[in-house]
Protein backbone atom coordinates (compact mmCIF):
# COMPACT_ATOMS: atom_id res chain seq x y z
CA UNK A 1 0.00 0.00 0.00
CA UNK A 2 1.49 3.31 -1.11
CA UNK A 3 1.74 6.02 1.50
CA UNK A 4 2.89 9.60 1.03
CA UNK A 5 3.12 11.71 4.18
CA UNK A 6 4.01 15.38 3.82
CA UNK A 7 5.10 17.61 6.68
CA UNK A 8 6.91 20.85 7.44
CA UNK A 9 4.38 23.44 6.37
CA UNK A 10 3.49 26.46 8.43
CA UNK A 11 3.01 30.21 8.50
CA UNK A 12 6.01 32.39 7.65
CA UNK A 13 6.60 36.00 6.75
CA UNK A 14 7.58 37.06 3.26
CA UNK A 15 11.27 36.35 2.73
CA UNK A 16 11.28 33.48 5.18
CA UNK A 17 12.13 29.82 4.65
CA UNK A 18 10.53 26.44 5.17
CA UNK A 19 11.65 22.88 4.51
CA UNK A 20 8.98 20.42 3.47
CA UNK A 21 9.45 16.68 3.89
CA UNK A 22 7.70 13.76 2.24
CA UNK A 23 7.96 10.22 3.59
CA UNK A 24 7.19 7.62 0.95
CA UNK A 25 6.51 3.90 1.28
CA UNK A 26 4.89 1.03 -0.60
CA UNK A 27 6.84 1.34 -3.84
CA UNK A 28 10.45 1.16 -5.04
CA UNK A 29 11.33 4.73 -4.13
CA UNK A 30 14.84 4.87 -5.58
CA UNK A 31 13.62 3.89 -9.05
CA UNK A 32 11.03 6.65 -9.36
CA UNK A 33 11.11 10.33 -10.09
CA UNK A 34 9.51 12.34 -7.29
CA UNK A 35 7.80 15.69 -7.49
CA UNK A 36 6.26 18.40 -5.38
CA UNK A 37 2.98 19.96 -6.44
CA UNK A 38 0.92 22.76 -4.94
CA UNK A 39 -2.76 23.49 -4.88
CA UNK A 40 -4.03 27.03 -4.67
CA UNK A 41 -7.76 27.56 -4.02
CA UNK A 42 -9.54 28.33 -7.26
CA UNK A 43 -6.64 27.12 -9.39
CA UNK A 44 -5.50 23.82 -10.84
CA UNK A 45 -2.89 21.75 -9.08
CA UNK A 46 0.51 23.03 -10.16
CA UNK A 47 3.70 21.06 -10.58
CA UNK A 48 6.51 22.83 -8.69
CA UNK A 49 9.66 20.70 -8.77
CA UNK A 50 10.82 17.26 -9.82
CA UNK A 51 13.86 15.11 -9.07
CA UNK A 52 14.54 12.04 -11.18
CA UNK A 53 15.99 8.75 -10.00
CA UNK A 54 19.31 10.04 -11.33
CA UNK A 55 18.84 13.24 -9.26
CA UNK A 56 18.30 15.55 -12.20
CA UNK A 57 16.10 18.40 -11.04
CA UNK A 58 13.71 20.81 -12.69
CA UNK A 59 11.50 23.62 -11.43
CA UNK A 60 8.73 25.88 -12.59
CA UNK A 61 10.14 29.26 -13.47
CA UNK A 62 8.49 31.09 -10.57
CA UNK A 63 10.49 29.14 -7.96
CA UNK A 64 13.84 28.74 -9.73
CA UNK A 65 16.66 30.01 -7.58
CA UNK A 66 14.46 29.96 -4.46
CA UNK A 67 13.37 26.32 -4.07
CA UNK A 68 15.56 23.22 -3.99
CA UNK A 69 14.27 19.66 -4.26
CA UNK A 70 16.36 16.79 -2.91
CA UNK A 71 15.95 13.14 -2.04
CA UNK A 72 17.35 10.56 0.36
CA UNK A 73 16.94 7.09 -1.14
CA UNK A 74 18.18 5.40 2.04
CA UNK A 75 15.31 6.93 4.00
CA UNK A 76 12.70 7.09 1.19
CA UNK A 77 12.37 10.82 1.71
CA UNK A 78 12.03 13.77 -0.62
CA UNK A 79 12.46 17.36 0.51
CA UNK A 80 11.65 20.84 -0.71
CA UNK A 81 13.76 23.65 0.69
CA UNK A 82 11.89 26.90 0.12
CA UNK A 83 13.76 30.17 0.58
CA UNK A 84 12.77 33.79 0.02
CA UNK A 85 9.12 32.82 0.21
CA UNK A 86 6.53 35.09 -1.36
CA UNK A 87 2.81 35.46 -0.65
CA UNK A 88 2.07 33.83 -4.00
CA UNK A 89 3.74 30.65 -2.72
CA UNK A 90 0.85 30.24 -0.31
CA UNK A 91 -0.67 26.86 -1.17
CA UNK A 92 -1.28 23.30 -0.11
CA UNK A 93 1.84 21.30 -0.99
CA UNK A 94 1.80 17.61 -1.95
CA UNK A 95 4.35 15.10 -3.15
CA UNK A 96 4.06 12.08 -5.40
CA UNK A 97 6.04 9.72 -7.55
CA UNK A 98 5.76 10.83 -11.16
CA UNK A 99 6.21 9.53 -14.66
CA UNK A 100 6.19 11.16 -18.07
CA UNK A 101 2.90 10.75 -19.92
CA UNK A 102 2.52 12.47 -23.29
CA UNK A 103 5.41 14.77 -22.45
CA UNK A 104 4.13 15.81 -19.04
CA UNK A 105 4.85 14.67 -15.51
CA UNK A 106 1.87 12.76 -14.13
CA UNK A 107 1.38 11.51 -10.60
CA UNK A 108 1.53 7.75 -10.18
CA UNK A 109 -0.29 7.23 -6.89
CA UNK A 110 -3.19 8.63 -4.86
CA UNK A 111 -2.37 11.83 -3.03
CA UNK A 112 -1.39 12.08 0.62
CA UNK A 113 -2.81 14.60 3.06
CA UNK A 114 -0.42 17.40 2.05
CA UNK A 115 0.90 20.28 4.10
CA UNK A 116 -0.24 23.92 4.13
CA UNK A 117 2.20 26.74 3.52
CA UNK A 118 1.06 30.28 4.24
CA UNK A 119 3.28 33.29 3.50
CA UNK A 120 2.21 36.59 4.98
CA UNK A 121 3.24 39.95 3.52
Backbone as a chain_set.jsonl record, in Angstrom:
{"seq": "XXXXXXXXXXXXXXXXXXXXXXXXXXXXXXXXXXXXXXXXXXXXXXXXXXXXXXXXXXXXXXXXXXXXXXXXXXXXXXXXXXXXXXXXXXXXXXXXXXXXXXXXXXXXXXXXXXXXXXXXX", "coords": {"N": [[0.852, -1.196, 0.0], [0.687, 2.091, -1.003], [2.025, 4.921, 0.573], [2.125, 8.371, 1.202], [3.431, 10.894, 3.006], [3.319, 14.099, 3.902], [5.031, 16.846, 5.436], [6.0, 19.709, 7.469], [5.02, 22.178, 6.712], [3.726, 25.53, 7.341], [3.235, 28.805, 8.838], [4.762, 31.625, 7.613], [6.659, 34.681, 7.37], [6.93, 36.918, 4.564], [9.815, 36.396, 2.614], [10.889, 34.56, 4.296], [11.816, 31.127, 5.217], [11.117, 27.659, 4.63], [11.195, 24.118, 5.134], [10.023, 21.441, 3.493], [8.992, 18.058, 3.969], [8.688, 14.726, 2.707], [7.574, 11.604, 3.312], [7.859, 8.489, 1.916], [6.401, 5.337, 1.042], [5.796, 1.863, 0.194], [6.374, 1.49, -2.47], [8.989, 1.134, -4.968], [11.098, 3.283, -4.135], [13.615, 4.427, -4.911], [13.755, 4.064, -7.606], [12.053, 5.74, -8.861], [11.035, 8.886, -10.227], [10.421, 11.812, -8.309], [8.112, 14.288, -7.223], [7.119, 17.608, -6.261], [4.033, 19.189, -5.808], [1.655, 21.914, -5.88], [-1.367, 23.244, -4.543], [-3.571, 25.727, -5.121], [-6.29, 27.503, -3.869], [-9.054, 27.693, -6.044], [-7.548, 27.393, -8.278], [-5.852, 25.222, -10.658], [-4.117, 22.212, -9.739], [-0.635, 22.548, -9.399], [2.436, 21.732, -10.816], [5.542, 21.858, -9.19], [8.278, 21.16, -8.638], [10.678, 18.695, -9.629], [12.51, 15.677, -9.143], [14.585, 13.375, -10.583], [15.242, 9.773, -10.719], [17.909, 9.673, -11.162], [18.679, 11.978, -10.001], [18.485, 14.347, -11.393], [17.2, 17.611, -11.588], [14.317, 19.783, -11.858], [12.401, 22.778, -12.223], [9.472, 24.864, -11.856], [9.322, 28.053, -13.41], [8.766, 30.164, -11.678], [9.783, 29.532, -9.194], [12.418, 28.966, -9.44], [15.759, 29.184, -8.362], [14.968, 29.821, -5.823], [13.711, 27.649, -4.585], [14.657, 24.311, -3.657], [14.789, 20.991, -4.543], [15.312, 17.789, -3.137], [16.485, 14.43, -2.458], [16.503, 11.463, -0.409], [17.447, 8.42, -0.771], [18.023, 6.311, 0.899], [16.416, 6.694, 3.074], [13.938, 6.921, 1.982], [12.854, 9.474, 1.422], [11.776, 12.684, 0.324], [12.536, 16.086, -0.195], [11.732, 19.599, 0.06], [13.269, 22.479, -0.034], [12.506, 25.706, 0.704], [13.173, 28.943, 0.053], [13.311, 32.538, 0.556], [10.521, 33.107, 0.515], [7.367, 33.968, -0.953], [4.224, 35.741, -0.908], [2.638, 34.673, -2.946], [3.393, 32.048, -2.99], [1.858, 30.787, -1.213], [0.012, 27.976, -0.499], [-1.332, 24.619, -0.716], [0.759, 21.975, -0.274], [1.904, 19.074, -1.948], [3.314, 15.795, -2.401], [4.478, 13.334, -4.78], [5.188, 10.283, -6.515], [6.266, 10.353, -9.884], [5.69, 10.101, -13.437], [6.51, 10.332, -16.916], [4.016, 11.22, -19.098], [2.766, 11.509, -22.205], [4.541, 13.625, -22.61], [4.371, 15.09, -20.286], [4.753, 15.448, -16.742], [3.167, 13.15, -14.681], [1.244, 12.237, -11.843], [1.715, 9.187, -10.039], [0.451, 7.823, -8.011], [-2.252, 7.723, -5.54], [-3.033, 10.784, -3.786], [-1.394, 12.09, -0.835], [-1.995, 13.555, 2.441], [-1.015, 16.103, 2.366], [0.522, 19.376, 3.027], [0.115, 22.545, 4.501], [1.204, 25.68, 3.394], [1.665, 28.955, 4.311], [2.257, 32.236, 3.455], [2.85, 35.308, 4.724], [2.466, 38.798, 4.018]], "CA": [[0.0, 0.0, 0.0], [1.489, 3.314, -1.114], [1.743, 6.019, 1.502], [2.887, 9.605, 1.025], [3.125, 11.71, 4.184], [4.007, 15.384, 3.823], [5.102, 17.611, 6.679], [6.911, 20.845, 7.436], [4.38, 23.438, 6.369], [3.487, 26.461, 8.434], [3.014, 30.211, 8.5], [6.007, 32.388, 7.649], [6.6, 36.001, 6.752], [7.576, 37.056, 3.262], [11.266, 36.35, 2.731], [11.279, 33.477, 5.177], [12.135, 29.815, 4.654], [10.529, 26.44, 5.168], [11.645, 22.881, 4.507], [8.984, 20.417, 3.466], [9.45, 16.676, 3.889], [7.703, 13.756, 2.241], [7.962, 10.218, 3.593], [7.194, 7.617, 0.948], [6.51, 3.898, 1.277], [4.891, 1.035, -0.596], [6.839, 1.34, -3.841], [10.452, 1.161, -5.04], [11.329, 4.729, -4.131], [14.838, 4.874, -5.582], [13.618, 3.895, -9.053], [11.032, 6.651, -9.36], [11.108, 10.335, -10.088], [9.512, 12.345, -7.292], [7.8, 15.693, -7.488], [6.255, 18.399, -5.379], [2.976, 19.964, -6.439], [0.915, 22.759, -4.942], [-2.764, 23.486, -4.879], [-4.034, 27.03, -4.672], [-7.759, 27.555, -4.018], [-9.539, 28.328, -7.26], [-6.635, 27.122, -9.393], [-5.498, 23.816, -10.844], [-2.895, 21.752, -9.084], [0.512, 23.029, -10.162], [3.7, 21.063, -10.582], [6.51, 22.833, -8.69], [9.664, 20.701, -8.774], [10.82, 17.257, -9.82], [13.858, 15.111, -9.074], [14.54, 12.043, -11.178], [15.993, 8.749, -10.0], [19.307, 10.038, -11.326], [18.841, 13.239, -9.263], [18.299, 15.546, -12.203], [16.104, 18.402, -11.041], [13.715, 20.805, -12.695], [11.503, 23.62, -11.434], [8.735, 25.878, -12.594], [10.142, 29.264, -13.467], [8.489, 31.087, -10.573], [10.488, 29.138, -7.964], [13.838, 28.738, -9.73], [16.658, 30.011, -7.575], [14.461, 29.965, -4.457], [13.368, 26.317, -4.069], [15.561, 23.218, -3.988], [14.268, 19.66, -4.26], [16.359, 16.794, -2.909], [15.949, 13.14, -2.037], [17.345, 10.556, 0.36], [16.944, 7.095, -1.138], [18.176, 5.4, 2.04], [15.312, 6.933, 4.0], [12.703, 7.087, 1.192], [12.367, 10.823, 1.712], [12.025, 13.766, -0.62], [12.462, 17.364, 0.514], [11.652, 20.836, -0.706], [13.755, 23.65, 0.695], [11.894, 26.895, 0.118], [13.76, 30.168, 0.577], [12.767, 33.787, 0.015], [9.12, 32.819, 0.212], [6.526, 35.089, -1.359], [2.807, 35.457, -0.652], [2.069, 33.833, -4.004], [3.741, 30.65, -2.72], [0.855, 30.238, -0.308], [-0.67, 26.865, -1.166], [-1.284, 23.302, -0.105], [1.838, 21.298, -0.991], [1.803, 17.613, -1.951], [4.353, 15.098, -3.15], [4.065, 12.084, -5.401], [6.036, 9.721, -7.555], [5.758, 10.834, -11.164], [6.21, 9.529, -14.663], [6.19, 11.157, -18.072], [2.898, 10.752, -19.923], [2.522, 12.471, -23.287], [5.41, 14.773, -22.454], [4.129, 15.812, -19.043], [4.851, 14.671, -15.507], [1.869, 12.764, -14.128], [1.381, 11.51, -10.597], [1.528, 7.752, -10.176], [-0.294, 7.232, -6.889], [-3.188, 8.629, -4.862], [-2.371, 11.833, -3.026], [-1.386, 12.081, 0.621], [-2.812, 14.598, 3.065], [-0.421, 17.401, 2.048], [0.897, 20.281, 4.104], [-0.242, 23.918, 4.131], [2.205, 26.737, 3.519], [1.059, 30.279, 4.243], [3.275, 33.287, 3.497], [2.213, 36.59, 4.98], [3.241, 39.947, 3.524]], "C": [[0.881, 1.237, 0.0], [1.032, 4.333, -0.082], [2.672, 7.18, 1.206], [2.472, 10.535, 2.166], [3.973, 12.97, 4.142], [3.98, 16.079, 5.183], [6.007, 18.815, 6.479], [6.29, 22.175, 7.067], [4.177, 24.319, 7.588], [3.209, 27.851, 7.918], [4.333, 30.948, 8.66], [5.79, 33.755, 7.032], [7.3, 35.98, 5.398], [9.084, 37.152, 3.444], [11.787, 35.225, 3.6], [11.513, 32.176, 4.445], [11.351, 28.72, 5.355], [11.155, 25.253, 4.442], [10.542, 21.848, 4.628], [9.618, 19.035, 3.338], [8.316, 15.79, 3.408], [8.271, 12.365, 2.491], [7.156, 9.294, 2.697], [7.404, 6.154, 1.31], [5.55, 3.164, 0.352], [5.256, 0.908, -2.058], [8.358, 1.467, -3.829], [10.882, 2.606, -5.241], [12.485, 5.123, -5.036], [14.712, 4.824, -7.103], [12.658, 4.899, -9.681], [11.421, 8.113, -9.23], [10.07, 10.764, -9.06], [9.297, 13.829, -7.555], [7.002, 16.299, -6.352], [5.271, 19.169, -6.256], [2.413, 20.931, -5.4], [-0.466, 23.056, -5.482], [-3.177, 24.81, -4.259], [-5.538, 27.078, -4.874], [-8.166, 28.301, -5.278], [-8.658, 28.09, -8.473], [-6.399, 25.622, -9.506], [-4.248, 23.489, -10.049], [-1.713, 22.056, -9.994], [1.756, 22.232, -9.79], [4.752, 22.098, -10.219], [7.944, 22.405, -8.974], [9.679, 19.196, -8.927], [12.277, 16.87, -9.665], [13.772, 13.686, -9.596], [15.302, 11.042, -10.322], [17.493, 9.013, -10.104], [19.649, 11.386, -10.726], [18.967, 14.458, -10.163], [17.074, 16.287, -11.679], [15.569, 19.392, -12.065], [12.648, 21.516, -11.882], [10.64, 24.477, -12.362], [9.495, 27.188, -12.442], [9.952, 30.158, -12.244], [9.235, 30.73, -9.287], [11.971, 28.886, -8.2], [14.706, 29.72, -8.965], [16.205, 30.205, -6.14], [14.173, 28.61, -3.802], [14.408, 25.302, -4.509], [14.923, 21.894, -3.581], [15.437, 18.703, -4.091], [15.698, 15.494, -2.447], [16.985, 12.356, -1.248], [16.806, 9.147, 0.11], [17.074, 6.097, 0.007], [16.996, 5.515, 2.995], [13.96, 7.051, 3.298], [12.04, 8.434, 1.474], [12.661, 11.745, 0.538], [11.735, 15.079, 0.099], [12.266, 18.51, -0.465], [12.072, 21.972, 0.208], [13.245, 24.889, -0.021], [12.459, 28.126, 0.802], [13.135, 31.377, -0.084], [11.301, 33.614, -0.399], [8.334, 34.092, -0.058], [5.067, 34.745, -1.067], [2.177, 34.553, -1.706], [2.485, 32.371, -3.903], [2.749, 29.999, -1.769], [0.024, 29.198, -1.041], [-0.614, 25.638, -0.276], [-0.287, 22.491, -0.933], [1.711, 19.784, -0.831], [2.97, 17.023, -2.733], [3.782, 13.84, -3.774], [5.201, 11.56, -6.261], [5.414, 10.124, -8.89], [6.387, 10.075, -12.319], [5.767, 10.411, -15.814], [5.087, 10.483, -18.886], [2.612, 11.846, -20.943], [3.301, 13.765, -23.056], [5.221, 15.568, -21.177], [4.329, 14.875, -17.86], [3.443, 14.404, -14.985], [2.09, 11.981, -12.844], [1.001, 10.049, -10.778], [0.586, 7.168, -9.143], [-1.317, 8.219, -6.352], [-2.424, 9.621, -3.991], [-2.419, 11.582, -1.522], [-2.194, 13.248, 1.156], [-2.261, 15.996, 2.804], [-0.067, 18.208, 3.28], [0.69, 21.718, 3.632], [0.927, 24.856, 4.373], [1.491, 28.077, 3.34], [2.151, 31.327, 4.427], [2.569, 34.621, 3.643], [3.109, 37.727, 4.504], [3.423, 40.984, 4.603]], "O": [[1.717, 1.417, 0.886], [-0.16, 4.574, 0.111], [3.867, 6.988, 0.984], [1.306, 10.914, 2.276], [5.19, 12.92, 4.322], [3.042, 15.923, 5.965], [6.691, 18.934, 5.463], [6.967, 23.202, 7.105], [4.425, 23.906, 8.72], [2.977, 28.058, 6.727], [4.951, 30.9, 9.724], [4.849, 33.96, 6.265], [8.151, 35.13, 5.132], [9.576, 37.883, 4.304], [12.99, 34.966, 3.636], [11.426, 32.112, 3.218], [10.974, 28.846, 6.52], [11.587, 25.364, 3.295], [10.175, 21.435, 5.728], [10.646, 18.868, 2.683], [7.143, 16.06, 3.664], [9.314, 11.999, 1.949], [5.926, 9.312, 2.715], [8.458, 5.779, 1.823], [4.62, 3.752, -0.201], [4.522, 0.279, -2.821], [8.95, 1.854, -2.821], [11.01, 3.084, -6.368], [12.358, 6.046, -5.841], [15.482, 5.474, -7.81], [12.472, 4.906, -10.898], [12.052, 8.523, -8.256], [8.996, 10.173, -8.947], [10.184, 14.527, -8.045], [6.315, 15.611, -5.597], [5.631, 19.72, -7.296], [2.658, 20.79, -4.202], [-0.7, 23.111, -6.689], [-3.137, 24.989, -3.042], [-6.02, 26.726, -5.951], [-7.684, 29.401, -5.546], [-8.981, 28.533, -9.575], [-6.697, 24.856, -8.59], [-3.437, 24.359, -9.732], [-1.778, 21.849, -11.205], [2.086, 22.077, -8.614], [4.845, 23.129, -10.886], [8.738, 23.191, -9.49], [8.8, 18.501, -8.417], [13.173, 17.639, -10.012], [12.976, 12.884, -9.105], [15.928, 11.408, -9.327], [18.257, 8.615, -9.225], [20.758, 11.891, -10.904], [19.496, 15.488, -9.746], [16.049, 15.681, -11.367], [16.262, 19.784, -13.004], [12.06, 20.938, -10.968], [11.023, 24.775, -13.494], [10.216, 27.397, -11.467], [10.888, 30.837, -11.823], [9.308, 31.555, -8.376], [12.707, 28.618, -7.251], [14.432, 30.92, -8.921], [16.971, 30.702, -5.315], [14.371, 28.448, -2.598], [14.974, 25.412, -5.596], [14.563, 21.698, -2.42], [16.432, 18.792, -4.809], [14.518, 15.465, -2.095], [18.189, 12.561, -1.401], [15.817, 8.739, 0.72], [16.309, 5.134, 0.076], [16.622, 4.541, 3.649], [12.942, 7.261, 3.957], [10.839, 8.518, 1.728], [13.671, 11.597, -0.15], [10.804, 15.169, 0.9], [12.586, 18.408, -1.649], [11.331, 22.375, 1.104], [13.517, 25.095, -1.204], [12.248, 28.329, 1.998], [12.512, 31.274, -1.14], [10.913, 33.937, -1.521], [8.595, 35.145, 0.525], [4.718, 33.567, -0.989], [1.287, 33.761, -1.398], [1.982, 31.536, -4.654], [2.799, 28.789, -1.547], [-0.591, 29.486, -2.068], [0.049, 25.617, 0.761], [-0.459, 22.335, -2.142], [1.449, 19.277, 0.259], [3.537, 17.671, -3.612], [2.737, 13.341, -3.355], [6.073, 12.32, -6.682], [4.193, 10.224, -9.013], [7.463, 9.489, -12.196], [4.782, 11.142, -15.713], [5.215, 9.332, -19.303], [2.259, 12.969, -20.583], [2.785, 14.861, -23.278], [5.846, 16.613, -21.0], [4.106, 13.669, -17.961], [2.631, 15.321, -14.864], [3.004, 11.162, -12.758], [0.104, 9.709, -11.549], [-0.018, 6.121, -9.379], [-1.264, 9.408, -6.664], [-1.321, 9.341, -3.523], [-3.343, 10.955, -1.006], [-2.978, 13.859, 0.43], [-2.973, 16.98, 3.004], [-0.314, 17.797, 4.414], [1.045, 22.067, 2.506], [1.557, 24.825, 5.43], [0.802, 28.299, 2.345], [2.878, 31.315, 5.42], [1.781, 35.014, 2.783], [4.335, 37.644, 4.573], [4.049, 42.018, 4.366]]}, "num_chains": 1, "name": "protein.A"}
